[in-house]
GROMACS .gro file of C-alpha atoms in nm:
model
  360
    1UNK     CA    1   0.000   0.000   0.000
    2UNK     CA    2   0.149   0.341  -0.090
    3UNK     CA    3   0.222   0.577   0.197
    4UNK     CA    4   0.019   0.901   0.207
    5UNK     CA    5   0.216   1.201   0.079
    6UNK     CA    6  -0.016   1.452   0.244
    7UNK     CA    7  -0.216   1.421   0.564
    8UNK     CA    8  -0.567   1.551   0.642
    9UNK     CA    9  -0.672   1.731   0.957
   10UNK     CA   10  -0.933   1.951   1.119
   11UNK     CA   11  -0.773   2.296   1.125
   12UNK     CA   12  -0.871   2.631   1.274
   13UNK     CA   13  -0.796   2.948   1.076
   14UNK     CA   14  -0.747   3.184   1.370
   15UNK     CA   15  -0.863   3.289   1.718
   16UNK     CA   16  -1.157   3.491   1.584
   17UNK     CA   17  -1.313   3.168   1.454
   18UNK     CA   18  -1.161   2.919   1.698
   19UNK     CA   19  -1.471   2.697   1.711
   20UNK     CA   20  -1.485   2.660   1.329
   21UNK     CA   21  -1.295   2.354   1.215
   22UNK     CA   22  -1.207   2.298   0.849
   23UNK     CA   23  -1.107   1.959   0.709
   24UNK     CA   24  -0.796   2.034   0.505
   25UNK     CA   25  -0.506   1.851   0.349
   26UNK     CA   26  -0.163   1.960   0.467
   27UNK     CA   27   0.201   1.880   0.392
   28UNK     CA   28   0.395   1.719   0.678
   29UNK     CA   29   0.768   1.773   0.718
   30UNK     CA   30   0.984   1.559   0.482
   31UNK     CA   31   1.017   1.196   0.596
   32UNK     CA   32   1.355   1.141   0.763
   33UNK     CA   33   1.563   0.835   0.853
   34UNK     CA   34   1.451   0.849   1.217
   35UNK     CA   35   1.085   0.933   1.149
   36UNK     CA   36   0.773   0.729   1.213
   37UNK     CA   37   0.440   0.783   1.033
   38UNK     CA   38   0.145   0.708   1.257
   39UNK     CA   39  -0.215   0.649   1.149
   40UNK     CA   40  -0.413   0.808   1.432
   41UNK     CA   41  -0.700   0.629   1.609
   42UNK     CA   42  -0.751   0.846   1.920
   43UNK     CA   43  -0.642   1.183   2.060
   44UNK     CA   44  -0.705   1.344   2.397
   45UNK     CA   45  -0.840   1.700   2.408
   46UNK     CA   46  -0.603   1.910   2.619
   47UNK     CA   47  -0.652   2.252   2.774
   48UNK     CA   48  -0.351   2.357   2.566
   49UNK     CA   49  -0.561   2.303   2.254
   50UNK     CA   50  -0.816   2.561   2.368
   51UNK     CA   51  -0.554   2.812   2.493
   52UNK     CA   52  -0.373   2.785   2.158
   53UNK     CA   53  -0.658   2.822   1.909
   54UNK     CA   54  -0.856   3.079   2.110
   55UNK     CA   55  -0.559   3.317   2.130
   56UNK     CA   56  -0.516   3.283   2.506
   57UNK     CA   57  -0.149   3.202   2.467
   58UNK     CA   58  -0.077   3.471   2.208
   59UNK     CA   59   0.006   3.456   1.838
   60UNK     CA   60   0.019   3.118   1.663
   61UNK     CA   61   0.081   2.983   1.314
   62UNK     CA   62  -0.253   2.923   1.139
   63UNK     CA   63  -0.420   2.727   0.984
   64UNK     CA   64  -0.354   2.479   1.263
   65UNK     CA   65  -0.469   2.133   1.368
   66UNK     CA   66  -0.408   2.094   1.741
   67UNK     CA   67  -0.403   1.778   1.956
   68UNK     CA   68  -0.102   1.628   2.135
   69UNK     CA   69  -0.229   1.321   2.317
   70UNK     CA   70  -0.207   1.091   2.017
   71UNK     CA   71  -0.250   0.714   1.985
   72UNK     CA   72  -0.230   0.521   1.660
   73UNK     CA   73  -0.046   0.259   1.457
   74UNK     CA   74   0.305   0.296   1.318
   75UNK     CA   75   0.255   0.242   0.944
   76UNK     CA   76   0.600   0.352   0.822
   77UNK     CA   77   0.940   0.365   0.994
   78UNK     CA   78   1.259   0.531   0.871
   79UNK     CA   79   1.568   0.334   0.778
   80UNK     CA   80   1.752   0.421   1.102
   81UNK     CA   81   1.457   0.374   1.341
   82UNK     CA   82   1.535   0.121   1.615
   83UNK     CA   83   1.284   0.206   1.891
   84UNK     CA   84   0.958   0.139   1.701
   85UNK     CA   85   0.841  -0.139   1.471
   86UNK     CA   86   0.590  -0.108   1.187
   87UNK     CA   87   0.245  -0.219   1.301
   88UNK     CA   88   0.304  -0.129   1.667
   89UNK     CA   89   0.043   0.068   1.862
   90UNK     CA   90   0.220   0.386   1.968
   91UNK     CA   91   0.165   0.729   2.118
   92UNK     CA   92   0.294   1.084   2.073
   93UNK     CA   93   0.270   1.359   2.335
   94UNK     CA   94   0.321   1.735   2.336
   95UNK     CA   95   0.688   1.740   2.232
   96UNK     CA   96   0.821   1.617   1.900
   97UNK     CA   97   1.180   1.739   1.877
   98UNK     CA   98   1.496   1.828   2.068
   99UNK     CA   99   1.861   1.827   1.962
  100UNK     CA  100   1.940   1.502   2.155
  101UNK     CA  101   2.299   1.626   2.184
  102UNK     CA  102   2.311   1.899   2.450
  103UNK     CA  103   2.378   1.857   2.821
  104UNK     CA  104   2.005   1.853   2.900
  105UNK     CA  105   1.921   1.593   2.633
  106UNK     CA  106   2.204   1.366   2.744
  107UNK     CA  107   2.077   1.378   3.104
  108UNK     CA  108   1.717   1.271   3.029
  109UNK     CA  109   1.607   1.634   3.036
  110UNK     CA  110   1.526   1.660   2.667
  111UNK     CA  111   1.199   1.835   2.750
  112UNK     CA  112   1.416   2.131   2.865
  113UNK     CA  113   1.631   2.139   2.549
  114UNK     CA  114   1.669   2.493   2.417
  115UNK     CA  115   1.583   2.365   2.070
  116UNK     CA  116   1.273   2.165   2.170
  117UNK     CA  117   0.972   2.185   1.937
  118UNK     CA  118   0.605   2.123   2.008
  119UNK     CA  119   0.394   1.858   1.837
  120UNK     CA  120   0.173   2.128   1.685
  121UNK     CA  121   0.226   2.492   1.597
  122UNK     CA  122   0.606   2.472   1.579
  123UNK     CA  123   0.807   2.578   1.275
  124UNK     CA  124   1.049   2.312   1.151
  125UNK     CA  125   1.377   2.504   1.115
  126UNK     CA  126   1.492   2.345   0.789
  127UNK     CA  127   1.169   2.380   0.590
  128UNK     CA  128   0.950   2.635   0.768
  129UNK     CA  129   0.667   2.378   0.767
  130UNK     CA  130   0.436   2.416   1.069
  131UNK     CA  131   0.385   2.102   1.277
  132UNK     CA  132   0.024   1.981   1.290
  133UNK     CA  133  -0.133   1.785   1.574
  134UNK     CA  134  -0.357   1.490   1.640
  135UNK     CA  135  -0.693   1.620   1.514
  136UNK     CA  136  -0.562   1.466   1.191
  137UNK     CA  137  -0.539   1.145   0.992
  138UNK     CA  138  -0.166   1.096   1.058
  139UNK     CA  139   0.132   1.241   1.238
  140UNK     CA  140   0.501   1.218   1.144
  141UNK     CA  141   0.737   1.213   1.442
  142UNK     CA  142   1.102   1.136   1.527
  143UNK     CA  143   1.122   0.796   1.698
  144UNK     CA  144   1.247   0.944   2.028
  145UNK     CA  145   0.902   1.100   2.084
  146UNK     CA  146   0.707   0.792   1.975
  147UNK     CA  147   0.617   0.557   2.260
  148UNK     CA  148   0.503   0.194   2.250
  149UNK     CA  149   0.171   0.157   2.434
  150UNK     CA  150   0.140  -0.140   2.674
  151UNK     CA  151  -0.130  -0.389   2.568
  152UNK     CA  152  -0.309  -0.349   2.904
  153UNK     CA  153  -0.393   0.017   2.834
  154UNK     CA  154  -0.691   0.093   2.607
  155UNK     CA  155  -0.610   0.371   2.360
  156UNK     CA  156  -0.855   0.622   2.508
  157UNK     CA  157  -0.716   0.560   2.858
  158UNK     CA  158  -0.353   0.596   2.744
  159UNK     CA  159  -0.396   0.904   2.521
  160UNK     CA  160  -0.451   1.164   2.798
  161UNK     CA  161  -0.151   1.029   2.987
  162UNK     CA  162   0.082   1.152   2.711
  163UNK     CA  163   0.041   1.518   2.807
  164UNK     CA  164  -0.182   1.553   3.115
  165UNK     CA  165  -0.047   1.237   3.279
  166UNK     CA  166   0.319   1.313   3.210
  167UNK     CA  167   0.280   1.675   3.327
  168UNK     CA  168   0.180   1.538   3.669
  169UNK     CA  169   0.393   1.220   3.676
  170UNK     CA  170   0.732   1.381   3.607
  171UNK     CA  171   0.726   1.631   3.898
  172UNK     CA  172   0.587   1.360   4.128
  173UNK     CA  173   0.873   1.116   4.067
  174UNK     CA  174   1.140   1.387   4.045
  175UNK     CA  175   1.038   1.525   4.384
  176UNK     CA  176   1.019   1.206   4.584
  177UNK     CA  177   0.652   1.106   4.573
  178UNK     CA  178   0.623   0.763   4.733
  179UNK     CA  179   0.553   0.570   5.055
  180UNK     CA  180   0.573   0.780   5.369
  181UNK     CA  181   0.517   1.108   5.182
  182UNK     CA  182   0.212   1.335   5.210
  183UNK     CA  183   0.133   1.479   4.868
  184UNK     CA  184  -0.126   1.738   4.769
  185UNK     CA  185  -0.276   1.789   4.424
  186UNK     CA  186  -0.434   2.133   4.368
  187UNK     CA  187  -0.706   2.137   4.102
  188UNK     CA  188  -0.911   1.838   3.993
  189UNK     CA  189  -0.914   1.862   3.613
  190UNK     CA  190  -0.743   1.670   3.335
  191UNK     CA  191  -0.393   1.698   3.484
  192UNK     CA  192  -0.507   1.698   3.847
  193UNK     CA  193  -0.709   1.379   3.838
  194UNK     CA  194  -0.420   1.192   3.675
  195UNK     CA  195  -0.189   1.344   3.936
  196UNK     CA  196  -0.407   1.195   4.209
  197UNK     CA  197  -0.413   0.853   4.040
  198UNK     CA  198  -0.036   0.846   3.983
  199UNK     CA  199   0.055   0.978   4.329
  200UNK     CA  200  -0.161   0.707   4.483
  201UNK     CA  201  -0.008   0.440   4.258
  202UNK     CA  202   0.339   0.557   4.367
  203UNK     CA  203   0.243   0.483   4.729
  204UNK     CA  204   0.201   0.831   4.879
  205UNK     CA  205  -0.068   0.962   5.113
  206UNK     CA  206  -0.263   1.178   4.868
  207UNK     CA  207  -0.485   1.478   4.933
  208UNK     CA  208  -0.699   1.657   4.676
  209UNK     CA  209  -0.718   2.035   4.719
  210UNK     CA  210  -1.006   2.206   4.538
  211UNK     CA  211  -1.202   2.531   4.567
  212UNK     CA  212  -1.528   2.363   4.676
  213UNK     CA  213  -1.659   2.020   4.777
  214UNK     CA  214  -1.828   1.965   4.437
  215UNK     CA  215  -1.566   1.713   4.320
  216UNK     CA  216  -1.507   1.544   4.656
  217UNK     CA  217  -1.706   1.229   4.572
  218UNK     CA  218  -1.507   1.186   4.250
  219UNK     CA  219  -1.179   1.235   4.436
  220UNK     CA  220  -1.278   0.972   4.690
  221UNK     CA  221  -1.367   0.734   4.406
  222UNK     CA  222  -1.016   0.796   4.269
  223UNK     CA  223  -0.874   0.676   4.601
  224UNK     CA  224  -0.758   0.994   4.775
  225UNK     CA  225  -0.679   0.983   5.146
  226UNK     CA  226  -0.819   1.327   5.215
  227UNK     CA  227  -0.990   1.631   5.060
  228UNK     CA  228  -0.948   2.001   5.136
  229UNK     CA  229  -1.187   2.268   5.005
  230UNK     CA  230  -1.027   2.612   5.008
  231UNK     CA  231  -1.367   2.781   5.043
  232UNK     CA  232  -1.400   2.633   5.394
  233UNK     CA  233  -1.307   2.864   5.682
  234UNK     CA  234  -0.953   2.804   5.811
  235UNK     CA  235  -0.920   2.512   5.568
  236UNK     CA  236  -0.541   2.505   5.591
  237UNK     CA  237  -0.487   2.537   5.968
  238UNK     CA  238  -0.506   2.168   6.071
  239UNK     CA  239  -0.258   2.075   5.797
  240UNK     CA  240   0.006   2.346   5.833
  241UNK     CA  241   0.361   2.225   5.766
  242UNK     CA  242   0.254   1.862   5.708
  243UNK     CA  243   0.291   1.820   5.329
  244UNK     CA  244   0.610   1.698   5.161
  245UNK     CA  245   0.507   1.800   4.809
  246UNK     CA  246   0.223   1.988   4.641
  247UNK     CA  247   0.160   1.982   4.266
  248UNK     CA  248  -0.051   2.278   4.152
  249UNK     CA  249  -0.249   2.198   3.836
  250UNK     CA  250  -0.497   2.489   3.864
  251UNK     CA  251  -0.562   2.680   3.540
  252UNK     CA  252  -0.649   3.008   3.711
  253UNK     CA  253  -0.496   3.220   3.988
  254UNK     CA  254  -0.812   3.422   4.042
  255UNK     CA  255  -0.874   3.461   4.415
  256UNK     CA  256  -0.572   3.240   4.487
  257UNK     CA  257  -0.435   3.279   4.843
  258UNK     CA  258  -0.083   3.156   4.781
  259UNK     CA  259   0.029   3.208   5.141
  260UNK     CA  260  -0.241   2.972   5.267
  261UNK     CA  261  -0.139   2.700   5.022
  262UNK     CA  262   0.234   2.731   5.093
  263UNK     CA  263   0.169   2.718   5.469
  264UNK     CA  264   0.083   2.351   5.418
  265UNK     CA  265   0.441   2.262   5.327
  266UNK     CA  266   0.699   2.116   5.564
  267UNK     CA  267   1.045   2.274   5.593
  268UNK     CA  268   1.212   2.297   5.249
  269UNK     CA  269   0.922   2.106   5.091
  270UNK     CA  270   0.826   2.187   4.734
  271UNK     CA  271   0.537   2.354   4.552
  272UNK     CA  272   0.542   2.272   4.180
  273UNK     CA  273   0.306   2.462   3.947
  274UNK     CA  274   0.233   2.289   3.617
  275UNK     CA  275  -0.082   2.470   3.499
  276UNK     CA  276  -0.037   2.759   3.254
  277UNK     CA  277  -0.314   3.011   3.326
  278UNK     CA  278  -0.390   3.284   3.074
  279UNK     CA  279  -0.424   3.551   3.345
  280UNK     CA  280  -0.147   3.771   3.487
  281UNK     CA  281  -0.026   3.508   3.731
  282UNK     CA  282   0.051   3.566   4.094
  283UNK     CA  283   0.250   3.811   4.304
  284UNK     CA  284   0.524   3.642   4.505
  285UNK     CA  285   0.690   3.800   4.810
  286UNK     CA  286   0.997   3.655   4.977
  287UNK     CA  287   0.817   3.676   5.314
  288UNK     CA  288   0.580   3.407   5.184
  289UNK     CA  289   0.860   3.150   5.197
  290UNK     CA  290   1.019   3.243   5.528
  291UNK     CA  291   0.803   3.049   5.774
  292UNK     CA  292   0.896   2.709   5.630
  293UNK     CA  293   1.173   2.781   5.379
  294UNK     CA  294   0.966   2.610   5.109
  295UNK     CA  295   1.066   2.598   4.744
  296UNK     CA  296   0.848   2.720   4.458
  297UNK     CA  297   0.898   2.598   4.103
  298UNK     CA  298   0.757   2.445   3.790
  299UNK     CA  299   0.791   2.143   3.561
  300UNK     CA  300   0.760   2.087   3.186
  301UNK     CA  301   0.631   1.755   3.045
  302UNK     CA  302   0.893   1.483   3.105
  303UNK     CA  303   1.156   1.260   2.945
  304UNK     CA  304   1.113   0.956   2.720
  305UNK     CA  305   1.232   0.742   3.011
  306UNK     CA  306   0.957   0.890   3.232
  307UNK     CA  307   0.686   0.836   2.967
  308UNK     CA  308   0.773   0.468   2.937
  309UNK     CA  309   0.785   0.422   3.317
  310UNK     CA  310   0.453   0.607   3.357
  311UNK     CA  311   0.276   0.394   3.097
  312UNK     CA  312   0.413   0.075   3.254
  313UNK     CA  313   0.300   0.187   3.602
  314UNK     CA  314  -0.047   0.259   3.462
  315UNK     CA  315  -0.057  -0.086   3.300
  316UNK     CA  316   0.072  -0.264   3.611
  317UNK     CA  317  -0.158  -0.085   3.857
  318UNK     CA  318  -0.466  -0.071   3.632
  319UNK     CA  319  -0.481   0.310   3.635
  320UNK     CA  320  -0.778   0.436   3.435
  321UNK     CA  321  -0.811   0.791   3.306
  322UNK     CA  322  -1.163   0.929   3.362
  323UNK     CA  323  -1.241   0.981   2.997
  324UNK     CA  324  -1.540   1.095   2.789
  325UNK     CA  325  -1.518   0.966   2.432
  326UNK     CA  326  -1.625   1.190   2.143
  327UNK     CA  327  -1.630   1.102   1.772
  328UNK     CA  328  -1.414   1.342   1.577
  329UNK     CA  329  -1.606   1.577   1.342
  330UNK     CA  330  -1.633   1.951   1.278
  331UNK     CA  331  -1.948   1.977   1.487
  332UNK     CA  332  -1.822   1.764   1.777
  333UNK     CA  333  -1.491   1.948   1.792
  334UNK     CA  334  -1.670   2.284   1.815
  335UNK     CA  335  -1.897   2.156   2.092
  336UNK     CA  336  -1.625   1.970   2.285
  337UNK     CA  337  -1.370   2.253   2.286
  338UNK     CA  338  -1.640   2.500   2.392
  339UNK     CA  339  -1.731   2.270   2.681
  340UNK     CA  340  -1.366   2.239   2.781
  341UNK     CA  341  -1.330   2.618   2.765
  342UNK     CA  342  -1.618   2.633   3.014
  343UNK     CA  343  -1.462   2.361   3.236
  344UNK     CA  344  -1.747   2.124   3.155
  345UNK     CA  345  -1.554   1.794   3.155
  346UNK     CA  346  -1.504   1.486   3.381
  347UNK     CA  347  -1.207   1.472   3.339
  348UNK     CA  348  -1.070   1.433   2.985
  349UNK     CA  349  -1.232   1.425   2.644
  350UNK     CA  350  -1.081   1.181   2.398
  351UNK     CA  351  -1.148   1.184   2.023
  352UNK     CA  352  -1.228   0.856   1.845
  353UNK     CA  353  -1.395   0.751   1.517
  354UNK     CA  354  -1.098   0.850   1.300
  355UNK     CA  355  -1.165   0.589   1.028
  356UNK     CA  356  -1.514   0.731   0.971
  357UNK     CA  357  -1.361   1.073   0.896
  358UNK     CA  358  -1.031   0.985   0.732
  359UNK     CA  359  -1.089   0.636   0.590
  360UNK     CA  360  -0.923   0.303   0.660
   0.00000   0.00000   0.00000
C-alpha cells in the first residue's frame, strides 16, 4: 500500500473563529531516517488546545490542527529507526523534537532542550513547515518522541496520559513522591485527576485540594486519602507544615491565596506549578517563603524514560483515566472545545472515530 504524501486534519484558521474547524489537506515535514508515520486512532483533548486556538497564549501559526495526546499505529518507519516497529500501537505527546545532543538531552532532560519543538504549531527550522497535531489522519514524528503503548492500556485511557499524565507524573517522581510522603494535588481537572491517580499508585498519602466540595465524591472514588476545600473557613490550619510535596495543576490564579497554600508545606518542601493560566499570574513575596523555607517551582512535560515508566506503572496498577469519548467531526470538535473552555468535563475528552472521517 502506498504511503500518504499529504495528511488531512481539522484545522482552525485563527482565534476569531476558533470553534470553526475545516477539514484540510496539509504537507507534513519531509520523511527522515529516524521518522515514524502514525495512522491516528484516538487523541485526547487538552486545555492547551483551547488556549492555543482561542488566542489565550498569544500569536500562533494558522491554519492549525491541534491535539497532542495521540494514539495510533506505526505504518511507516525510517531506515535508522530502532525504537519502534511497523504495526506497533504507539503514542505521541506534546513534544516532537529536541537536539538530543546537549547537556540537557544527554541527562534525560530533553523536554528542557533549548531547541525543543512542540507537536503542533512549531516551525520546523529546515523547511519552515508548521507542525500539525492529532486532530488529523496521521502524524510524522522522530522515533524518540514515539512511545510503544502497553497492551493493558486501552487507547482512550492511554492518550490523555501523554500530556496531562506526564505533566503530573514527572514532577511527582522527580520530587520524591512515594511511601511515607504526604502529597497534595491542587485542582481536579485533566492533569489533576491523573496526578491523584499516579501519586496514589506511587504509594504516597494523597490529598486533593479544590475550591469547593463539588468534586469530593469523584476524588474519593479515585482513592484519595483526604480532601481540602479552600472555600472552607480556616481550611489550611489543621494541615500546616505537614505536606512533603504539592503539585498545583490549577488553570487560574483568580482569588488564589498563595500564602495559605504554601503554609501547608513542611520545611524545604516543594510547591510545583504545572498549569499555565492565561491571566497575569501571581504576586510572590519573599516573606511568603520564610516560615517554612519552602521551594516554589515548575515542571515541563517529562523525558522519554519517564513516559515509558509512567505507561508501565499505569498498566501494572490498572490506572484508568476518567475519559469521555467523542467522535471526531467539525461539529463535535466545536462543541467539545467550547465545553472544555467552560470547564465542563469529567475529566478528559478523547477523540475517536478516526476511520469514519479519514478512511481506513
